[in-house]
Coordinates of C-alpha atoms and ligand atoms in Angstrom, one line a residue:
G1 CA 79.5 -23.2 -16.1
C2 CA 82.2 -21.8 -18.3
G3 CA 80.4 -21.0 -21.5
G4 CA 79.2 -17.6 -20.4
G5 CA 75.6 -16.6 -19.7
D6 CA 73.9 -19.0 -22.2
D7 CA 74.5 -22.1 -20.1
K8 CA 72.4 -20.8 -17.2
G9 CA 70.2 -23.4 -15.8
S10 CA 72.3 -26.4 -16.7
G11 CA 73.3 -28.0 -13.4
G12 CA 76.5 -29.8 -14.5
D13 CA 79.8 -28.0 -14.1
D14 CA 80.5 -28.6 -17.8
G15 CA 77.0 -27.4 -18.9
K16 CA 75.6 -31.0 -19.3
L17 CA 72.0 -31.6 -18.5
V18 CA 71.9 -33.4 -15.1
L19 CA 69.2 -36.1 -14.9
G20 CA 68.5 -37.7 -11.5
F21 CA 66.8 -41.1 -12.0
S22 CA 65.4 -43.2 -9.2
Q23 CA 64.9 -46.8 -10.3
V24 CA 62.6 -49.3 -8.6
G25 CA 65.3 -52.0 -8.1
A26 CA 66.5 -55.0 -10.1
E27 CA 63.5 -57.4 -9.6
S28 CA 63.2 -58.7 -13.1
G29 CA 64.8 -59.1 -16.6
W30 CA 62.6 -56.2 -17.7
R31 CA 64.0 -54.0 -15.0
T32 CA 67.6 -54.8 -15.9
A33 CA 67.0 -54.1 -19.6
N34 CA 65.3 -50.8 -18.6
T35 CA 68.2 -49.7 -16.5
K36 CA 70.8 -50.5 -19.2
D37 CA 68.8 -48.7 -21.8
I38 CA 68.4 -45.6 -19.6
Q39 CA 72.1 -45.5 -18.9
A40 CA 73.1 -46.0 -22.5
E41 CA 70.7 -43.4 -23.8
A42 CA 71.7 -40.8 -21.2
A43 CA 75.3 -41.3 -22.3
A44 CA 74.3 -41.0 -26.0
A45 CA 72.4 -37.8 -25.3
G46 CA 75.5 -36.4 -23.5
F47 CA 73.6 -36.0 -20.1
E48 CA 75.1 -36.5 -16.7
L49 CA 73.0 -39.3 -15.1
K50 CA 72.7 -39.7 -11.4
F51 CA 71.3 -43.2 -11.1
S52 CA 69.9 -44.5 -7.9
D53 CA 68.5 -48.1 -7.2
A54 CA 65.9 -48.2 -4.5
G55 CA 66.0 -51.9 -3.9
G56 CA 62.2 -52.1 -4.2
K57 CA 61.7 -49.7 -1.3
Q58 CA 59.5 -46.5 -1.5
E59 CA 61.4 -44.8 1.4
Q60 CA 64.6 -45.2 -0.5
Q61 CA 63.0 -43.7 -3.6
I62 CA 61.8 -40.7 -1.7
A63 CA 65.2 -40.3 -0.1
A64 CA 66.8 -40.4 -3.6
I65 CA 64.4 -37.8 -5.0
R66 CA 65.1 -35.6 -2.0
G67 CA 68.8 -36.0 -2.7
F68 CA 68.3 -35.0 -6.3
I69 CA 66.5 -31.8 -5.1
T70 CA 69.3 -30.9 -2.7
Q71 CA 71.8 -31.5 -5.5
K72 CA 69.7 -29.2 -7.8
V73 CA 69.6 -31.6 -10.7
D74 CA 68.0 -30.2 -13.9
V75 CA 65.4 -33.0 -14.3
I76 CA 64.1 -35.8 -12.0
A77 CA 62.7 -39.0 -13.5
F78 CA 61.6 -42.0 -11.5
S79 CA 59.7 -45.3 -11.8
P80 CA 57.4 -45.3 -8.7
V81 CA 57.4 -48.7 -7.0
V82 CA 53.8 -48.2 -5.8
T83 CA 51.2 -45.7 -7.0
S84 CA 50.4 -44.0 -3.7
G85 CA 52.3 -41.8 -1.3
W86 CA 54.2 -39.4 -3.6
D87 CA 52.4 -36.1 -3.1
A88 CA 54.7 -34.6 -0.5
V89 CA 58.0 -35.3 -2.3
L90 CA 56.6 -34.3 -5.7
K91 CA 55.5 -31.0 -4.1
E92 CA 59.0 -30.5 -2.8
A93 CA 60.4 -30.9 -6.4
K94 CA 57.8 -28.6 -7.8
D95 CA 58.6 -25.9 -5.2
A96 CA 62.3 -26.3 -6.1
D97 CA 61.3 -25.7 -9.8
I98 CA 62.7 -29.1 -10.9
P99 CA 60.6 -30.8 -13.5
V100 CA 59.6 -34.5 -12.9
I101 CA 59.0 -37.2 -15.5
L102 CA 57.2 -40.3 -14.4
T103 CA 58.8 -43.2 -16.2
D104 CA 57.2 -46.6 -16.7
R105 CA 54.8 -46.5 -13.7
A106 CA 52.1 -44.1 -12.7
V107 CA 51.3 -42.4 -9.4
D108 CA 47.8 -41.8 -8.0
S109 CA 48.3 -38.1 -7.2
Q110 CA 45.2 -36.1 -8.0
D111 CA 47.3 -33.0 -8.8
T112 CA 48.7 -33.7 -12.2
S113 CA 50.7 -30.5 -12.1
L114 CA 53.1 -32.3 -9.8
Y115 CA 54.8 -33.9 -12.8
K116 CA 55.3 -32.9 -16.4
T117 CA 54.5 -36.1 -18.2
F118 CA 54.2 -39.9 -17.8
L119 CA 56.1 -42.1 -20.2
G120 CA 55.3 -45.8 -20.4
S121 CA 52.9 -48.6 -21.3
D122 CA 49.2 -49.0 -21.0
F123 CA 49.1 -51.8 -18.5
V124 CA 45.3 -52.1 -18.6
E125 CA 45.5 -52.8 -22.3
E126 CA 48.2 -55.4 -21.6
G127 CA 45.9 -57.2 -19.2
K128 CA 43.1 -57.1 -21.8
K129 CA 45.4 -58.5 -24.5
A130 CA 46.2 -61.4 -22.1
G131 CA 42.5 -62.0 -21.3
N132 CA 41.4 -61.7 -24.9
W133 CA 43.9 -64.5 -26.0
L134 CA 42.5 -66.8 -23.3
V135 CA 38.9 -66.1 -24.3
K136 CA 39.8 -66.9 -27.9
E137 CA 41.7 -70.1 -26.9
Y138 CA 38.5 -71.5 -25.2
E139 CA 36.0 -70.1 -27.7
G140 CA 32.9 -72.3 -28.1
K141 CA 33.8 -74.4 -25.1
N142 CA 31.7 -74.4 -21.9
E143 CA 33.9 -76.5 -19.7
P144 CA 35.3 -74.8 -16.6
V145 CA 38.7 -73.1 -17.1
N146 CA 40.5 -72.7 -13.8
V147 CA 43.0 -69.8 -13.9
V148 CA 45.6 -69.0 -11.3
E149 CA 47.1 -65.5 -11.3
L150 CA 50.6 -64.5 -10.2
Q151 CA 50.3 -60.8 -9.6
G152 CA 53.1 -58.2 -9.6
T153 CA 54.2 -56.0 -6.7
T154 CA 51.2 -55.2 -4.5
G155 CA 50.1 -51.6 -5.0
S156 CA 52.2 -51.1 -8.2
A157 CA 50.6 -49.7 -11.3
P158 CA 51.4 -52.7 -13.5
A159 CA 49.9 -55.1 -10.9
I160 CA 46.8 -53.1 -10.4
D161 CA 46.2 -52.5 -14.1
R162 CA 47.1 -55.9 -15.5
Q163 CA 44.7 -57.5 -13.0
K164 CA 42.0 -55.1 -14.0
G165 CA 42.4 -55.4 -17.8
F166 CA 42.5 -59.2 -17.6
A167 CA 39.4 -59.4 -15.4
E168 CA 37.5 -57.1 -17.8
A169 CA 38.5 -59.2 -20.8
I170 CA 37.3 -62.5 -19.4
K171 CA 34.2 -61.3 -17.5
A172 CA 31.6 -62.3 -20.2
N173 CA 32.8 -65.9 -19.9
P174 CA 31.5 -67.4 -16.6
N175 CA 33.3 -70.7 -17.2
I176 CA 36.7 -68.9 -17.0
K177 CA 37.4 -68.5 -13.3
I178 CA 40.3 -67.0 -11.4
V179 CA 40.6 -69.6 -8.7
K180 CA 43.7 -68.3 -7.0
A181 CA 45.5 -64.9 -7.1
Q182 CA 48.6 -63.9 -5.2
T183 CA 51.6 -61.6 -5.5
G184 CA 54.9 -62.9 -6.6
D185 CA 56.4 -59.4 -6.4
F186 CA 57.5 -59.6 -10.1
K187 CA 60.4 -62.0 -9.0
R188 CA 61.3 -65.4 -10.4
A189 CA 61.9 -67.0 -7.0
D190 CA 58.6 -65.7 -5.6
G191 CA 56.8 -66.9 -8.8
K192 CA 58.2 -70.4 -8.1
T193 CA 57.2 -70.6 -4.4
V194 CA 53.7 -69.2 -5.0
M195 CA 53.1 -71.6 -7.9
E196 CA 54.2 -74.5 -5.6
Q197 CA 51.5 -73.4 -3.2
F198 CA 48.9 -73.1 -5.9
L199 CA 49.7 -76.6 -7.2
Q200 CA 49.4 -78.0 -3.7
S201 CA 46.1 -76.3 -2.9
T202 CA 44.4 -76.5 -6.3
P203 CA 44.5 -79.9 -8.1
D204 CA 43.0 -78.8 -11.5
I205 CA 44.8 -75.7 -12.7
D206 CA 44.2 -75.1 -16.4
V207 CA 45.9 -71.8 -17.0
L208 CA 48.5 -69.6 -15.3
Y209 CA 48.4 -65.8 -15.9
A210 CA 51.6 -64.2 -14.7
H211 CA 52.0 -60.4 -14.6
N212 CA 55.6 -60.8 -15.9
D213 CA 57.9 -63.3 -17.6
D214 CA 60.1 -63.8 -14.6
M215 CA 57.3 -65.0 -12.3
G216 CA 56.1 -67.3 -15.2
L217 CA 59.6 -68.7 -15.5
G218 CA 59.8 -69.4 -11.8
A219 CA 56.3 -71.0 -12.0
I220 CA 57.5 -73.3 -14.9
E221 CA 60.2 -74.7 -12.5
A222 CA 57.4 -75.5 -10.0
I223 CA 55.2 -77.0 -12.6
E224 CA 57.9 -79.3 -13.9
A225 CA 58.9 -80.3 -10.4
A226 CA 55.3 -81.3 -9.9
G227 CA 55.6 -83.6 -12.9
K228 CA 53.4 -81.5 -15.2
K229 CA 54.1 -80.0 -18.6
P230 CA 54.1 -76.2 -18.8
G231 CA 52.4 -75.0 -21.9
K232 CA 50.4 -78.2 -22.2
D233 CA 49.0 -79.4 -18.9
I234 CA 48.9 -75.8 -17.7
K235 CA 48.7 -73.1 -20.3
I236 CA 50.8 -70.0 -19.5
I237 CA 50.3 -66.4 -20.4
T238 CA 52.9 -63.7 -19.3
V239 CA 53.7 -60.1 -19.9
D240 CA 57.1 -58.4 -20.9
A241 CA 58.7 -60.5 -23.7
V242 CA 62.3 -60.4 -22.4
K243 CA 64.7 -62.9 -24.0
D244 CA 64.3 -65.6 -21.3
G245 CA 60.5 -65.4 -21.7
M246 CA 60.7 -65.5 -25.5
T247 CA 62.9 -68.5 -25.3
A248 CA 60.4 -70.4 -23.2
L249 CA 57.6 -69.3 -25.5
A250 CA 59.5 -70.5 -28.6
A251 CA 60.0 -73.8 -26.7
G252 CA 56.3 -74.1 -26.1
K253 CA 56.5 -73.8 -22.3
I254 CA 54.7 -70.5 -22.4
N255 CA 51.7 -70.1 -24.8
Y256 CA 51.4 -66.3 -25.2
I257 CA 53.3 -63.2 -24.2
V258 CA 52.0 -59.7 -24.2
E259 CA 54.9 -57.3 -24.9
C260 CA 55.9 -54.5 -22.5
S261 CA 58.8 -52.6 -23.8
P262 CA 61.6 -51.6 -21.3
L263 CA 63.3 -49.5 -23.9
L264 CA 62.2 -46.1 -22.6
G265 CA 65.6 -44.4 -22.6
K266 CA 65.5 -42.6 -25.9
Q267 CA 62.0 -41.1 -25.3
L268 CA 63.0 -40.2 -21.7
M269 CA 66.0 -38.3 -22.8
D270 CA 64.0 -36.4 -25.5
L271 CA 61.4 -35.5 -22.9
A272 CA 64.0 -34.4 -20.4
K273 CA 65.6 -32.1 -23.0
K274 CA 62.2 -30.6 -23.7
V275 CA 61.0 -30.1 -20.2
K276 CA 64.4 -28.5 -19.3
A277 CA 64.0 -26.1 -22.2
G278 CA 60.5 -25.2 -20.9
E279 CA 58.8 -26.7 -24.0
D280 CA 55.3 -28.2 -23.8
V281 CA 55.2 -32.0 -23.7
P282 CA 52.2 -34.3 -23.8
Q283 CA 50.8 -35.3 -20.4
R284 CA 51.0 -39.0 -21.5
V285 CA 53.5 -40.7 -23.8
L286 CA 52.6 -44.2 -24.7
T287 CA 55.0 -47.0 -25.7
E288 CA 54.1 -49.1 -28.8
E289 CA 53.8 -52.8 -28.1
T290 CA 52.7 -56.1 -29.7
T291 CA 52.0 -59.7 -28.6
F292 CA 53.8 -63.0 -29.4
T293 CA 52.8 -66.5 -30.1
P294 CA 55.4 -69.3 -30.1
E295 CA 55.9 -69.0 -33.9
Q296 CA 56.3 -65.2 -33.6
A297 CA 58.8 -65.7 -30.8
K298 CA 60.9 -68.0 -32.9
A299 CA 61.0 -65.4 -35.6
A300 CA 61.8 -62.5 -33.3
L301 CA 64.3 -64.2 -31.0
P302 CA 67.5 -63.9 -33.2
D303 CA 67.2 -60.0 -33.1
R304 CA 65.9 -59.7 -29.6
K305 CA 68.2 -57.2 -27.8
Y306 CA 67.2 -57.9 -24.2
Ligands
GYE1 O1 56.5 -55.7 -16.3 C1 58.1 -56.2 -14.6 C2 58.9 -55.3 -13.8 O2 56.9 -51.7 -14.3 C3 56.4 -52.5 -16.5 O3 58.1 -54.1 -13.6 C4 57.2 -52.7 -15.3 C5 57.2 -54.1 -14.7 C6 57.6 -55.2 -15.6 O4 59.4 -55.8 -12.6 O5 58.8 -57.2 -15.1

């Protein structure tokens, strides 16, 4: 640094806080919006951002984090692709005295001193909101309701928790049955191919619950190709509320979306500043979210930023 003794601890040559961020990949519209927001907010905060895209691979995330440790960045943040297998690299960061912020997704490490805080949504709650809507939709009816579930990346926190919350919400209604569940890896193309298989193997699907908008949008293509009407012949519930999802919701092809906000950048930069300064931060920082019906989507779409 060049500002004398008071810039000690700031890793950048020019005294800027250096943030190393390891992103999952670019699997969905949510992820793209999340990446853009983090880049924009890092610039707005005057931080130097070292951004690394892991292409959906845990080994690449671990390598990126090790790289950040070698480069002695001030703060490391990352969105773990899966929940397990992080203890060793988190221990390395801790031993190097570099604070870590979990962003968006959780890890299953028992030792919570391995990271400073976890910023992101409550995915169990999201799954519950999706299930509660479905229960309400079929209230007072006893006919069987056949649900197929397109799950997110296997072993990821949002896939585990959205499955769990949904199952809890519907469990008191034995007529509502999950007849098929498979991963579509949070991707549009996979959502389409898995839905094609569901449609071939299961003739009477009433409802699709997709763990994100992209998989739901891929499934809509498969449903239309099979000569059925998405939103009518098959009701569709998704999570995220990105613009493409909201557009399909407003058009009646999706029936309900549970919001999951990708705009974590501002809160992440504030937390990075604080952990760098050695200030206390809460162990858990939750994002505020809502839900959307088609009418609400129509009203919200003109101002939707992502
Ligand atoms: O819902 C999905 C993305 O971790 C909350 O990851 C995130 C999820 C999001 O691929 O679209």
